Amino acid sequence: MKRDICFIGLDVGTSGLKGLLVDEEGRVIKEAESSYPIYHPEPGWSEQNPEDWWEAACKVLRMLSNESSCAIRGIGLSGQMHGSVFLDGWGQPLYPAILWNDQRTVKECEQIVETTDGRIEEWTCNSPRTAFTLSKILWFRNH
């Protein structure tokens, strides 16, 4: 029996991991989703456990890959923008993922402006934002 060639797309979102199984023409064959929590340990903080992402990916992949008419030939990924996961030397998370919508880095944004004598925007065409990775790296180092 000839099996259709299929592809899987995974999106690691803020509220959950969504997946699609599509054929060669891009037609959706199957959809799957697995949600996970957002933690707010302090006001303005927004974190997730990276292990929750992995477990959701495994669950969604199992749901999508049991389509017997498909020969899966590739997987595409997308994910949350500006989330930070700090890893140890073995690739294990040192701390929960700090999400894009986390607001704890206001002082670090001020530190970036001060350290660059206010030239950061000229250099990068962006003013420091609490969502950006640099402010999260500084927060992690400072705390």
Tab-separated table of C-alpha atoms in Angstrom:
chain	number	residue	atom	x	y	z
A	1	MET	CA	0.000	0.000	0.000
A	2	LYS	CA	1.383	3.421	-0.989
A	3	ARG	CA	1.421	5.934	1.825
A	4	ASP	CA	0.938	9.664	1.279
A	5	ILE	CA	3.876	11.948	2.099
A	6	CYS	CA	3.005	14.175	5.038
A	7	PHE	CA	4.600	16.853	7.189
A	8	ILE	CA	4.074	17.994	10.766
A	9	GLY	CA	4.095	21.584	11.982
A	10	LEU	CA	4.447	22.362	15.698
A	11	ASP	CA	3.903	25.735	17.364
A	12	VAL	CA	5.097	26.099	20.958
A	13	GLY	CA	2.741	28.859	22.072
A	14	THR	CA	2.187	30.621	25.359
A	15	SER	CA	-0.995	28.716	26.204
A	16	GLY	CA	-0.185	25.388	24.605
A	17	LEU	CA	1.464	23.442	21.840
A	18	LYS	CA	-0.484	23.162	18.611
A	19	GLY	CA	0.265	20.771	15.791
A	20	LEU	CA	-0.861	20.094	12.250
A	21	LEU	CA	-0.396	17.121	9.988
A	22	VAL	CA	-0.480	18.267	6.347
A	23	ASP	CA	-0.122	16.566	3.000
A	24	GLU	CA	2.209	17.589	0.163
A	25	GLU	CA	-0.317	20.154	-1.042
A	26	GLY	CA	-0.546	21.763	2.388
A	27	ARG	CA	-4.022	20.404	3.137
A	28	VAL	CA	-4.631	19.808	6.824
A	29	ILE	CA	-5.187	16.138	7.584
A	30	LYS	CA	-5.256	16.308	11.355
A	31	GLU	CA	-4.912	18.838	14.180
A	32	ALA	CA	-3.846	18.314	17.784
A	33	GLU	CA	-3.218	20.499	20.822
A	34	SER	CA	-1.922	20.147	24.358
A	35	SER	CA	-2.133	22.985	26.875
A	36	TYR	CA	0.181	23.794	29.776
A	37	PRO	CA	0.127	26.330	32.597
A	38	ILE	CA	1.698	29.763	32.947
A	39	TYR	CA	3.049	30.502	36.417
A	40	HIS	CA	2.959	33.943	38.040
A	41	PRO	CA	5.098	33.580	41.213
A	42	GLU	CA	5.247	37.379	41.674
A	43	PRO	CA	3.133	40.230	40.300
A	44	GLY	CA	4.218	40.952	36.723
A	45	TRP	CA	6.173	37.703	36.399
A	46	SER	CA	5.309	35.126	33.772
A	47	GLU	CA	7.071	31.748	33.645
A	48	GLN	CA	6.689	28.256	32.246
A	49	ASN	CA	8.369	24.942	32.850
A	50	PRO	CA	10.272	23.920	29.676
A	51	GLU	CA	9.544	20.276	30.546
A	52	ASP	CA	5.848	21.082	30.007
A	53	TRP	CA	6.689	22.085	26.419
A	54	TRP	CA	8.513	18.802	25.846
A	55	GLU	CA	5.688	16.709	27.291
A	56	ALA	CA	3.143	18.603	25.172
A	57	ALA	CA	5.273	18.087	22.039
A	58	CYS	CA	5.485	14.348	22.685
A	59	LYS	CA	1.728	14.151	23.252
A	60	VAL	CA	0.889	16.134	20.089
A	61	LEU	CA	3.383	14.146	17.997
A	62	ARG	CA	1.812	10.887	19.181
A	63	MET	CA	-1.653	12.173	18.252
A	64	LEU	CA	-0.534	13.311	14.794
A	65	SER	CA	1.772	10.464	13.869
A	66	ASN	CA	-0.787	7.689	14.348
A	67	GLU	CA	-2.289	8.527	10.942
A	68	SER	CA	-1.477	5.271	9.160
A	69	SER	CA	-1.934	6.646	5.631
A	70	CYS	CA	0.988	9.057	6.066
A	71	ALA	CA	4.734	8.718	5.687
A	72	ILE	CA	6.001	11.691	7.691
A	73	ARG	CA	8.956	13.299	5.923
A	74	GLY	CA	9.582	16.427	7.959
A	75	ILE	CA	8.737	18.468	11.033
A	76	GLY	CA	8.663	22.264	11.161
A	77	LEU	CA	8.827	24.235	14.403
A	78	SER	CA	7.872	27.688	15.605
A	79	GLY	CA	7.780	29.039	19.094
A	80	GLN	CA	7.262	31.891	21.467
A	81	MET	CA	9.294	34.967	20.765
A	82	HIS	CA	11.595	36.463	23.402
A	83	GLY	CA	11.291	33.674	25.962
A	84	SER	CA	14.505	32.862	27.833
A	85	VAL	CA	15.596	29.466	29.098
A	86	PHE	CA	18.907	29.387	30.973
A	87	LEU	CA	20.691	26.028	30.777
A	88	ASP	CA	23.478	24.349	32.724
A	89	GLY	CA	26.446	22.595	31.121
A	90	TRP	CA	24.332	19.457	30.583
A	91	GLY	CA	21.553	21.302	28.784
A	92	GLN	CA	19.171	21.225	31.754
A	93	PRO	CA	17.141	24.314	32.718
A	94	LEU	CA	18.540	26.254	35.667
A	95	TYR	CA	15.348	28.228	36.151
A	96	PRO	CA	11.823	28.307	34.723
A	97	ALA	CA	11.488	29.887	31.283
A	98	ILE	CA	10.959	33.648	31.559
A	99	LEU	CA	8.267	34.463	28.993
A	100	TRP	CA	7.928	37.334	26.551
A	101	ASN	CA	5.186	38.983	28.624
A	102	ASP	CA	7.184	38.948	31.889
A	103	GLN	CA	7.743	42.425	33.354
A	104	ARG	CA	10.413	41.830	36.019
A	105	THR	CA	13.282	43.424	34.069
A	106	VAL	CA	12.360	47.119	34.272
A	107	LYS	CA	15.513	47.925	36.297
A	108	GLU	CA	17.675	45.946	33.884
A	109	CYS	CA	16.278	47.986	30.978
A	110	GLU	CA	17.300	51.125	32.857
A	111	GLN	CA	20.729	49.551	33.453
A	112	ILE	CA	21.138	48.959	29.690
A	113	VAL	CA	20.348	52.621	28.938
A	114	GLU	CA	22.767	53.798	31.646
A	115	THR	CA	25.567	51.430	30.583
A	116	THR	CA	25.339	52.585	26.950
A	117	ASP	CA	25.058	56.284	27.854
A	118	GLY	CA	21.633	56.220	26.225
A	119	ARG	CA	23.019	55.119	22.850
A	120	ILE	CA	21.418	51.658	22.800
A	121	GLU	CA	18.532	52.833	20.627
A	122	GLU	CA	20.932	54.465	18.158
A	123	TRP	CA	22.959	51.233	17.933
A	124	THR	CA	20.086	48.766	17.709
A	125	CYS	CA	17.107	50.858	16.496
A	126	ASN	CA	15.283	49.560	19.592
A	127	SER	CA	14.904	50.870	23.088
A	128	PRO	CA	15.332	48.196	25.777
A	129	ARG	CA	12.140	46.277	26.516
A	130	THR	CA	11.223	43.944	29.319
A	131	ALA	CA	10.360	41.331	26.686
A	132	PHE	CA	13.840	41.320	25.129
A	133	THR	CA	16.465	38.697	25.906
A	134	LEU	CA	19.261	41.029	27.040
A	135	SER	CA	17.224	42.415	29.930
A	136	LYS	CA	16.378	38.851	30.998
A	137	ILE	CA	20.043	37.813	30.863
A	138	LEU	CA	20.940	40.772	33.083
A	139	TRP	CA	18.094	39.968	35.497
A	140	PHE	CA	19.263	36.364	35.748
A	141	ARG	CA	22.841	37.483	36.393
A	142	ASN	CA	21.726	40.092	38.935
A	143	HIS	CA	19.458	37.745	40.852
